Amino acid sequence: MKILFEPNEKYIQQITTWLFEESQSGLNSFIYNFNNSQFTNDNFICLIDDNDFCIGYISYSIIDKYAKIEVVVIKNNKKRNGFGKILLNELTVHLLNKNVVVMELFCEPSSSKKIWKKLGFKEFKEKENHKFLNSKDFKNPWLYKPLVPEVSSTKNHKLNSYIELWTISEHSASNYSPQYKWDLLTPNSTIIYPIDEEWKIKYVSEGNIIYEGMIKRFSKQKIAFGNFLIINN
């Protein structure tokens, strides 16, 4: 077995062939997505067996400090052999080398959620307060997996440098205490938490309030990345 991040045309053609054959047999629906995607060295990893044949792949994208898994496909007659886990582990190492700290994905089909959770992915808690996840457009479970040690939320009131997060809008948060608080001085750890850009956040450094307001404005400070609050300590 070997892993390739830069598959040549031979392997691409192998994938195209078995995806088409499986789609014709009703075994998958990924042929359209594969043929209409642009695969580059930065978003594709495939698994090659001992017969020099590609039996699975993951397509993904990197956005700042997080990565989005787009599609994971294992050849139908090679499933249930742990090959998906092998690909994911190799991808994790690759992403860490690129300073990525968290992965996200949408479960399609939804029934795959159990599998992903066994692989360390977590489900988003505050779905009802998240504009996108609580919308009619959202159909499949959204999961995420931190790749580095995380800072745990604390109730310590004596911190001098910290982040507070309200999982509700800035306007609604005025009469509520923050749901989460993280110590910015926790060594060798990273704050990672899924966010909605309308939520309220407060950033205090050495006793001074640096920012207090909506996350979408706070993101200009280069601390909030896309769907996540990410702060490296």
PDB file of N, CA and C in Angstrom, residues 108-187:
ATOM      1  N   GLU A 108     -22.685  12.883   4.380  1.00  0.00           N
ATOM      2  CA  GLU A 108     -23.580  12.527   3.282  1.00  0.00           C
ATOM      3  C   GLU A 108     -23.210  11.127   2.806  1.00  0.00           C
ATOM      4  N   PRO A 109     -24.051  10.126   3.067  1.00  0.00           N
ATOM      5  CA  PRO A 109     -25.379  10.244   3.676  1.00  0.00           C
ATOM      6  C   PRO A 109     -25.310  10.504   5.174  1.00  0.00           C
ATOM      7  N   SER A 110     -26.442  10.931   5.735  1.00  0.00           N
ATOM      8  CA  SER A 110     -26.489  11.244   7.161  1.00  0.00           C
ATOM      9  C   SER A 110     -26.152  10.034   8.019  1.00  0.00           C
ATOM     10  N   SER A 111     -26.429   8.849   7.492  1.00  0.00           N
ATOM     11  CA  SER A 111     -26.175   7.618   8.248  1.00  0.00           C
ATOM     12  C   SER A 111     -24.683   7.393   8.520  1.00  0.00           C
ATOM     13  N   SER A 112     -23.815   8.106   7.798  1.00  0.00           N
ATOM     14  CA  SER A 112     -22.372   7.937   7.997  1.00  0.00           C
ATOM     15  C   SER A 112     -21.879   8.627   9.269  1.00  0.00           C
ATOM     16  N   LYS A 113     -22.769   9.362   9.946  1.00  0.00           N
ATOM     17  CA  LYS A 113     -22.368  10.100  11.148  1.00  0.00           C
ATOM     18  C   LYS A 113     -21.739   9.189  12.195  1.00  0.00           C
ATOM     19  N   LYS A 114     -22.302   7.994  12.382  1.00  0.00           N
ATOM     20  CA  LYS A 114     -21.775   7.072  13.382  1.00  0.00           C
ATOM     21  C   LYS A 114     -20.331   6.694  13.082  1.00  0.00           C
ATOM     22  N   ILE A 115     -20.047   6.491  11.805  1.00  0.00           N
ATOM     23  CA  ILE A 115     -18.691   6.116  11.396  1.00  0.00           C
ATOM     24  C   ILE A 115     -17.717   7.240  11.694  1.00  0.00           C
ATOM     25  N   TRP A 116     -18.101   8.463  11.322  1.00  0.00           N
ATOM     26  CA  TRP A 116     -17.208   9.598  11.523  1.00  0.00           C
ATOM     27  C   TRP A 116     -16.970   9.883  12.998  1.00  0.00           C
ATOM     28  N   LYS A 117     -17.993   9.689  13.814  1.00  0.00           N
ATOM     29  CA  LYS A 117     -17.833   9.935  15.248  1.00  0.00           C
ATOM     30  C   LYS A 117     -16.882   8.908  15.865  1.00  0.00           C
ATOM     31  N   LYS A 118     -16.883   7.692  15.333  1.00  0.00           N
ATOM     32  CA  LYS A 118     -15.930   6.688  15.808  1.00  0.00           C
ATOM     33  C   LYS A 118     -14.501   7.077  15.440  1.00  0.00           C
ATOM     34  N   LEU A 119     -14.356   7.886  14.402  1.00  0.00           N
ATOM     35  CA  LEU A 119     -13.033   8.334  13.957  1.00  0.00           C
ATOM     36  C   LEU A 119     -12.611   9.636  14.638  1.00  0.00           C
ATOM     37  N   GLY A 120     -13.379  10.051  15.646  1.00  0.00           N
ATOM     38  CA  GLY A 120     -12.968  11.205  16.436  1.00  0.00           C
ATOM     39  C   GLY A 120     -13.647  12.514  16.109  1.00  0.00           C
ATOM     40  N   PHE A 121     -14.601  12.497  15.181  1.00  0.00           N
ATOM     41  CA  PHE A 121     -15.312  13.735  14.839  1.00  0.00           C
ATOM     42  C   PHE A 121     -16.406  14.000  15.868  1.00  0.00           C
ATOM     43  N   LYS A 122     -16.680  15.278  16.094  1.00  0.00           N
ATOM     44  CA  LYS A 122     -17.669  15.698  17.079  1.00  0.00           C
ATOM     45  C   LYS A 122     -18.800  16.469  16.397  1.00  0.00           C
ATOM     46  N   GLU A 123     -19.981  16.379  17.003  1.00  0.00           N
ATOM     47  CA  GLU A 123     -21.131  17.079  16.457  1.00  0.00           C
ATOM     48  C   GLU A 123     -21.247  18.452  17.103  1.00  0.00           C
ATOM     49  N   PHE A 124     -21.701  19.414  16.330  1.00  0.00           N
ATOM     50  CA  PHE A 124     -21.853  20.773  16.803  1.00  0.00           C
ATOM     51  C   PHE A 124     -23.002  20.857  17.806  1.00  0.00           C
ATOM     52  N   LYS A 125     -22.776  21.494  18.953  1.00  0.00           N
ATOM     53  CA  LYS A 125     -23.758  21.516  20.036  1.00  0.00           C
ATOM     54  C   LYS A 125     -24.867  22.550  19.815  1.00  0.00           C
ATOM     55  N   GLU A 126     -24.493  23.788  19.534  1.00  0.00           N
ATOM     56  CA  GLU A 126     -25.468  24.889  19.526  1.00  0.00           C
ATOM     57  C   GLU A 126     -26.140  25.083  18.174  1.00  0.00           C
ATOM     58  N   LYS A 127     -26.622  24.009  17.594  1.00  0.00           N
ATOM     59  CA  LYS A 127     -27.230  24.076  16.263  1.00  0.00           C
ATOM     60  C   LYS A 127     -28.387  25.066  16.202  1.00  0.00           C
ATOM     61  N   GLU A 128     -29.226  25.104  17.242  1.00  0.00           N
ATOM     62  CA  GLU A 128     -30.421  25.944  17.209  1.00  0.00           C
ATOM     63  C   GLU A 128     -30.080  27.433  17.197  1.00  0.00           C
ATOM     64  N   ASN A 129     -28.865  27.794  17.613  1.00  0.00           N
ATOM     65  CA  ASN A 129     -28.458  29.205  17.624  1.00  0.00           C
ATOM     66  C   ASN A 129     -27.558  29.578  16.451  1.00  0.00           C
ATOM     67  N   HIS A 130     -27.346  28.641  15.538  1.00  0.00           N
ATOM     68  CA  HIS A 130     -26.446  28.865  14.409  1.00  0.00           C
ATOM     69  C   HIS A 130     -27.264  29.140  13.155  1.00  0.00           C
ATOM     70  N   LYS A 131     -27.025  30.290  12.550  1.00  0.00           N
ATOM     71  CA  LYS A 131     -27.846  30.735  11.419  1.00  0.00           C
ATOM     72  C   LYS A 131     -27.899  29.706  10.294  1.00  0.00           C
ATOM     73  N   PHE A 132     -26.750  29.185   9.877  1.00  0.00           N
ATOM     74  CA  PHE A 132     -26.732  28.248   8.754  1.00  0.00           C
ATOM     75  C   PHE A 132     -27.226  26.859   9.156  1.00  0.00           C
ATOM     76  N   LEU A 133     -26.720  26.342  10.284  1.00  0.00           N
ATOM     77  CA  LEU A 133     -27.068  24.987  10.681  1.00  0.00           C
ATOM     78  C   LEU A 133     -28.540  24.850  11.045  1.00  0.00           C
ATOM     79  N   ASN A 134     -29.179  25.943  11.390  1.00  0.00           N
ATOM     80  CA  ASN A 134     -30.587  25.910  11.761  1.00  0.00           C
ATOM     81  C   ASN A 134     -31.492  26.331  10.602  1.00  0.00           C
ATOM     82  N   SER A 135     -30.906  26.467   9.408  1.00  0.00           N
ATOM     83  CA  SER A 135     -31.687  26.895   8.243  1.00  0.00           C
ATOM     84  C   SER A 135     -32.235  25.698   7.479  1.00  0.00           C
ATOM     85  N   LYS A 136     -33.174  25.962   6.559  1.00  0.00           N
ATOM     86  CA  LYS A 136     -33.765  24.902   5.752  1.00  0.00           C
ATOM     87  C   LYS A 136     -32.757  24.309   4.771  1.00  0.00           C
ATOM     88  N   ASP A 137     -31.702  25.084   4.463  1.00  0.00           N
ATOM     89  CA  ASP A 137     -30.697  24.610   3.506  1.00  0.00           C
ATOM     90  C   ASP A 137     -29.782  23.549   4.108  1.00  0.00           C
ATOM     91  N   PHE A 138     -29.759  23.490   5.433  1.00  0.00           N
ATOM     92  CA  PHE A 138     -28.871  22.539   6.094  1.00  0.00           C
ATOM     93  C   PHE A 138     -29.583  21.195   6.250  1.00  0.00           C
ATOM     94  N   LYS A 139     -29.045  20.161   5.640  1.00  0.00           N
ATOM     95  CA  LYS A 139     -29.691  18.850   5.657  1.00  0.00           C
ATOM     96  C   LYS A 139     -28.830  17.767   6.313  1.00  0.00           C
ATOM     97  N   ASN A 140     -27.522  17.829   6.099  1.00  0.00           N
ATOM     98  CA  ASN A 140     -26.652  16.775   6.597  1.00  0.00           C
ATOM     99  C   ASN A 140     -25.910  17.224   7.857  1.00  0.00           C
ATOM    100  N   PRO A 141     -25.682  16.311   8.805  1.00  0.00           N
ATOM    101  CA  PRO A 141     -24.960  16.666  10.038  1.00  0.00           C
ATOM    102  C   PRO A 141     -23.581  17.241   9.743  1.00  0.00           C
ATOM    103  N   TRP A 142     -23.229  18.298  10.464  1.00  0.00           N
ATOM    104  CA  TRP A 142     -21.908  18.907  10.335  1.00  0.00           C
ATOM    105  C   TRP A 142     -21.061  18.458  11.513  1.00  0.00           C
ATOM    106  N   LEU A 143     -19.919  17.859  11.223  1.00  0.00           N
ATOM    107  CA  LEU A 143     -19.018  17.365  12.253  1.00  0.00           C
ATOM    108  C   LEU A 143     -17.645  18.013  12.099  1.00  0.00           C
ATOM    109  N   TYR A 144     -16.917  18.025  13.197  1.00  0.00           N
ATOM    110  CA  TYR A 144     -15.562  18.574  13.137  1.00  0.00           C
ATOM    111  C   TYR A 144     -14.640  17.764  14.042  1.00  0.00           C
ATOM    112  N   LYS A 145     -13.340  17.837  13.750  1.00  0.00           N
ATOM    113  CA  LYS A 145     -12.360  17.092  14.525  1.00  0.00           C
ATOM    114  C   LYS A 145     -11.110  17.936  14.753  1.00  0.00           C
ATOM    115  N   PRO A 146     -10.848  18.334  16.006  1.00  0.00           N
ATOM    116  CA  PRO A 146      -9.587  19.037  16.298  1.00  0.00           C
ATOM    117  C   PRO A 146      -8.405  18.097  16.072  1.00  0.00           C
ATOM    118  N   LEU A 147      -7.325  18.630  15.542  1.00  0.00           N
ATOM    119  CA  LEU A 147      -6.144  17.831  15.259  1.00  0.00           C
ATOM    120  C   LEU A 147      -5.022  18.068  16.264  1.00  0.00           C
ATOM    121  N   VAL A 148      -5.207  19.046  17.143  1.00  0.00           N
ATOM    122  CA  VAL A 148      -4.194  19.393  18.138  1.00  0.00           C
ATOM    123  C   VAL A 148      -4.864  19.475  19.514  1.00  0.00           C
ATOM    124  N   PRO A 149      -4.083  19.454  20.600  1.00  0.00           N
ATOM    125  CA  PRO A 149      -4.675  19.581  21.944  1.00  0.00           C
ATOM    126  C   PRO A 149      -5.464  20.879  22.076  1.00  0.00           C
ATOM    127  N   GLU A 150      -6.653  20.774  22.691  1.00  0.00           N
ATOM    128  CA  GLU A 150      -7.526  21.931  22.835  1.00  0.00           C
ATOM    129  C   GLU A 150      -7.479  22.501  24.250  1.00  0.00           C
ATOM    130  N   VAL A 151      -7.743  23.796  24.346  1.00  0.00           N
ATOM    131  CA  VAL A 151      -7.943  24.429  25.648  1.00  0.00           C
ATOM    132  C   VAL A 151      -9.378  24.152  26.085  1.00  0.00           C
ATOM    133  N   SER A 152      -9.568  23.644  27.284  1.00  0.00           N
ATOM    134  CA  SER A 152     -10.904  23.395  27.797  1.00  0.00           C
ATOM    135  C   SER A 152     -11.512  24.683  28.342  1.00  0.00           C
ATOM    136  N   SER A 153     -12.820  24.798  28.233  1.00  0.00           N
ATOM    137  CA  SER A 153     -13.516  25.944  28.802  1.00  0.00           C
ATOM    138  C   SER A 153     -13.382  25.926  30.324  1.00  0.00           C
ATOM    139  N   THR A 154     -13.356  27.111  30.948  1.00  0.00           N
ATOM    140  CA  THR A 154     -13.150  27.216  32.387  1.00  0.00           C
ATOM    141  C   THR A 154     -14.157  28.170  33.013  1.00  0.00           C
ATOM    142  N   LYS A 155     -14.341  28.054  34.300  1.00  0.00           N
ATOM    143  CA  LYS A 155     -15.175  28.984  35.060  1.00  0.00           C
ATOM    144  C   LYS A 155     -14.331  29.837  35.998  1.00  0.00           C
ATOM    145  N   ASN A 156     -13.030  29.828  35.791  1.00  0.00           N
ATOM    146  CA  ASN A 156     -12.108  30.607  36.604  1.00  0.00           C
ATOM    147  C   ASN A 156     -12.346  32.109  36.399  1.00  0.00           C
ATOM    148  N   HIS A 157     -12.666  32.818  37.483  1.00  0.00           N
ATOM    149  CA  HIS A 157     -12.962  34.257  37.383  1.00  0.00           C
ATOM    150  C   HIS A 157     -11.739  35.133  37.626  1.00  0.00           C
ATOM    151  N   LYS A 158     -10.596  34.515  37.872  1.00  0.00           N
ATOM    152  CA  LYS A 158      -9.402  35.295  38.202  1.00  0.00           C
ATOM    153  C   LYS A 158      -8.413  35.394  37.039  1.00  0.00           C
ATOM    154  N   LEU A 159      -8.839  35.013  35.860  1.00  0.00           N
ATOM    155  CA  LEU A 159      -7.941  35.061  34.704  1.00  0.00           C
ATOM    156  C   LEU A 159      -7.653  36.497  34.294  1.00  0.00           C
ATOM    157  N   ASN A 160      -6.450  36.712  33.784  1.00  0.00           N
ATOM    158  CA  ASN A 160      -6.040  38.047  33.352  1.00  0.00           C
ATOM    159  C   ASN A 160      -6.074  38.198  31.838  1.00  0.00           C
ATOM    160  N   SER A 161      -5.961  37.064  31.129  1.00  0.00           N
ATOM    161  CA  SER A 161      -6.010  37.063  29.665  1.00  0.00           C
ATOM    162  C   SER A 161      -6.912  35.915  29.227  1.00  0.00           C
ATOM    163  N   TYR A 162      -7.996  36.233  28.559  1.00  0.00           N
ATOM    164  CA  TYR A 162      -8.974  35.193  28.248  1.00  0.00           C
ATOM    165  C   TYR A 162      -9.878  35.598  27.084  1.00  0.00           C
ATOM    166  N   ILE A 163     -10.607  34.610  26.600  1.00  0.00           N
ATOM    167  CA  ILE A 163     -11.634  34.797  25.581  1.00  0.00           C
ATOM    168  C   ILE A 163     -12.964  34.327  26.165  1.00  0.00           C
ATOM    169  N   GLU A 164     -14.015  35.117  26.000  1.00  0.00           N
ATOM    170  CA  GLU A 164     -15.362  34.715  26.388  1.00  0.00           C
ATOM    171  C   GLU A 164     -16.241  34.659  25.144  1.00  0.00           C
ATOM    172  N   LEU A 165     -17.132  33.670  25.110  1.00  0.00           N
ATOM    173  CA  LEU A 165     -17.993  33.484  23.943  1.00  0.00           C
ATOM    174  C   LEU A 165     -19.442  33.297  24.375  1.00  0.00           C
ATOM    175  N   TRP A 166     -20.324  34.051  23.727  1.00  0.00           N
ATOM    176  CA  TRP A 166     -21.763  33.873  23.876  1.00  0.00           C
ATOM    177  C   TRP A 166     -22.277  33.204  22.607  1.00  0.00           C
ATOM    178  N   THR A 167     -23.006  32.108  22.709  1.00  0.00           N
ATOM    179  CA  THR A 167     -23.491  31.415  21.509  1.00  0.00           C
ATOM    180  C   THR A 167     -24.859  31.965  21.081  1.00  0.00           C
ATOM    181  N   ILE A 168     -24.993  33.271  21.231  1.00  0.00           N
ATOM    182  CA  ILE A 168     -26.164  34.023  20.785  1.00  0.00           C
ATOM    183  C   ILE A 168     -25.671  35.352  20.238  1.00  0.00           C
ATOM    184  N   SER A 169     -26.531  36.091  19.578  1.00  0.00           N
ATOM    185  CA  SER A 169     -26.129  37.338  18.944  1.00  0.00           C
ATOM    186  C   SER A 169     -25.703  38.377  19.979  1.00  0.00           C
ATOM    187  N   GLU A 170     -24.932  39.349  19.535  1.00  0.00           N
ATOM    188  CA  GLU A 170     -24.453  40.401  20.430  1.00  0.00           C
ATOM    189  C   GLU A 170     -25.628  41.124  21.104  1.00  0.00           C
ATOM    190  N   HIS A 171     -26.675  41.392  20.342  1.00  0.00           N
ATOM    191  CA  HIS A 171     -27.840  42.094  20.880  1.00  0.00           C
ATOM    192  C   HIS A 171     -28.524  41.266  21.968  1.00  0.00           C
ATOM    193  N   SER A 172     -28.674  39.962  21.757  1.00  0.00           N
ATOM    194  CA  SER A 172     -29.352  39.095  22.715  1.00  0.00           C
ATOM    195  C   SER A 172     -28.486  38.790  23.928  1.00  0.00           C
ATOM    196  N   ALA A 173     -27.169  38.933  23.784  1.00  0.00           N
ATOM    197  CA  ALA A 173     -26.249  38.514  24.846  1.00  0.00           C
ATOM    198  C   ALA A 173     -26.147  39.502  25.998  1.00  0.00           C
ATOM    199  N   SER A 174     -26.717  40.690  25.860  1.00  0.00           N
ATOM    200  CA  SER A 174     -26.526  41.745  26.857  1.00  0.00           C
ATOM    201  C   SER A 174     -26.982  41.344  28.260  1.00  0.00           C
ATOM    202  N   ASN A 175     -27.955  40.472  28.363  1.00  0.00           N
ATOM    203  CA  ASN A 175     -28.488  40.073  29.673  1.00  0.00           C
ATOM    204  C   ASN A 175     -28.050  38.681  30.104  1.00  0.00           C
ATOM    205  N   TYR A 176     -27.054  38.121  29.419  1.00  0.00           N
ATOM    206  CA  TYR A 176     -26.625  36.756  29.716  1.00  0.00           C
ATOM    207  C   TYR A 176     -25.119  36.694  29.963  1.00  0.00           C
ATOM    208  N   SER A 177     -24.737  35.709  30.747  1.00  0.00           N
ATOM    209  CA  SER A 177     -23.316  35.436  30.952  1.00  0.00           C
ATOM    210  C   SER A 177     -22.792  34.623  29.778  1.00  0.00           C
ATOM    211  N   PRO A 178     -21.502  34.679  29.513  1.00  0.00           N
ATOM    212  CA  PRO A 178     -20.946  33.886  28.402  1.00  0.00           C
ATOM    213  C   PRO A 178     -21.065  32.394  28.674  1.00  0.00           C
ATOM    214  N   GLN A 179     -21.306  31.637  27.614  1.00  0.00           N
ATOM    215  CA  GLN A 179     -21.385  30.182  27.762  1.00  0.00           C
ATOM    216  C   GLN A 179     -19.995  29.541  27.876  1.00  0.00           C
ATOM    217  N   TYR A 180     -18.989  30.191  27.282  1.00  0.00           N
ATOM    218  CA  TYR A 180     -17.648  29.614  27.280  1.00  0.00           C
ATOM    219  C   TYR A 180     -16.607  30.671  27.634  1.00  0.00           C
ATOM    220  N   LYS A 181     -15.555  30.196  28.299  1.00  0.00           N
ATOM    221  CA  LYS A 181     -14.432  31.056  28.649  1.00  0.00           C
ATOM    222  C   LYS A 181     -13.155  30.241  28.569  1.00  0.00           C
ATOM    223  N   TRP A 182     -12.139  30.793  27.907  1.00  0.00           N
ATOM    224  CA  TRP A 182     -10.880  30.071  27.735  1.00  0.00           C
ATOM    225  C   TRP A 182      -9.704  30.909  28.231  1.00  0.00           C
ATOM    226  N   ASP A 183      -8.803  30.246  28.913  1.00  0.00           N
ATOM    227  CA  ASP A 183      -7.579  30.879  29.393  1.00  0.00           C
ATOM    228  C   ASP A 183      -6.593  30.994  28.232  1.00  0.00           C
ATOM    229  N   LEU A 184      -6.198  32.203  27.903  1.00  0.00           N
ATOM    230  CA  LEU A 184      -5.276  32.413  26.787  1.00  0.00           C
ATOM    231  C   LEU A 184      -3.844  32.028  27.117  1.00  0.00           C
ATOM    232  N   LEU A 185      -3.571  31.768  28.387  1.00  0.00           N
ATOM    233  CA  LEU A 185      -2.203  31.449  28.788  1.00  0.00           C
ATOM    234  C   LEU A 185      -1.990  29.953  29.012  1.00  0.00           C
ATOM    235  N   THR A 186      -2.965  29.131  28.610  1.00  0.00           N
ATOM    236  CA  THR A 186      -2.782  27.678  28.705  1.00  0.00           C
ATOM    237  C   THR A 186      -1.683  27.246  27.740  1.00  0.00           C
ATOM    238  N   PRO A 187      -0.606  26.639  28.227  1.00  0.00           N
ATOM    239  CA  PRO A 187       0.525  26.302  27.347  1.00  0.00           C
ATOM    240  C   PRO A 187       0.236  25.126  26.416  1.00  0.00           C
TER     241      PRO A 187
END
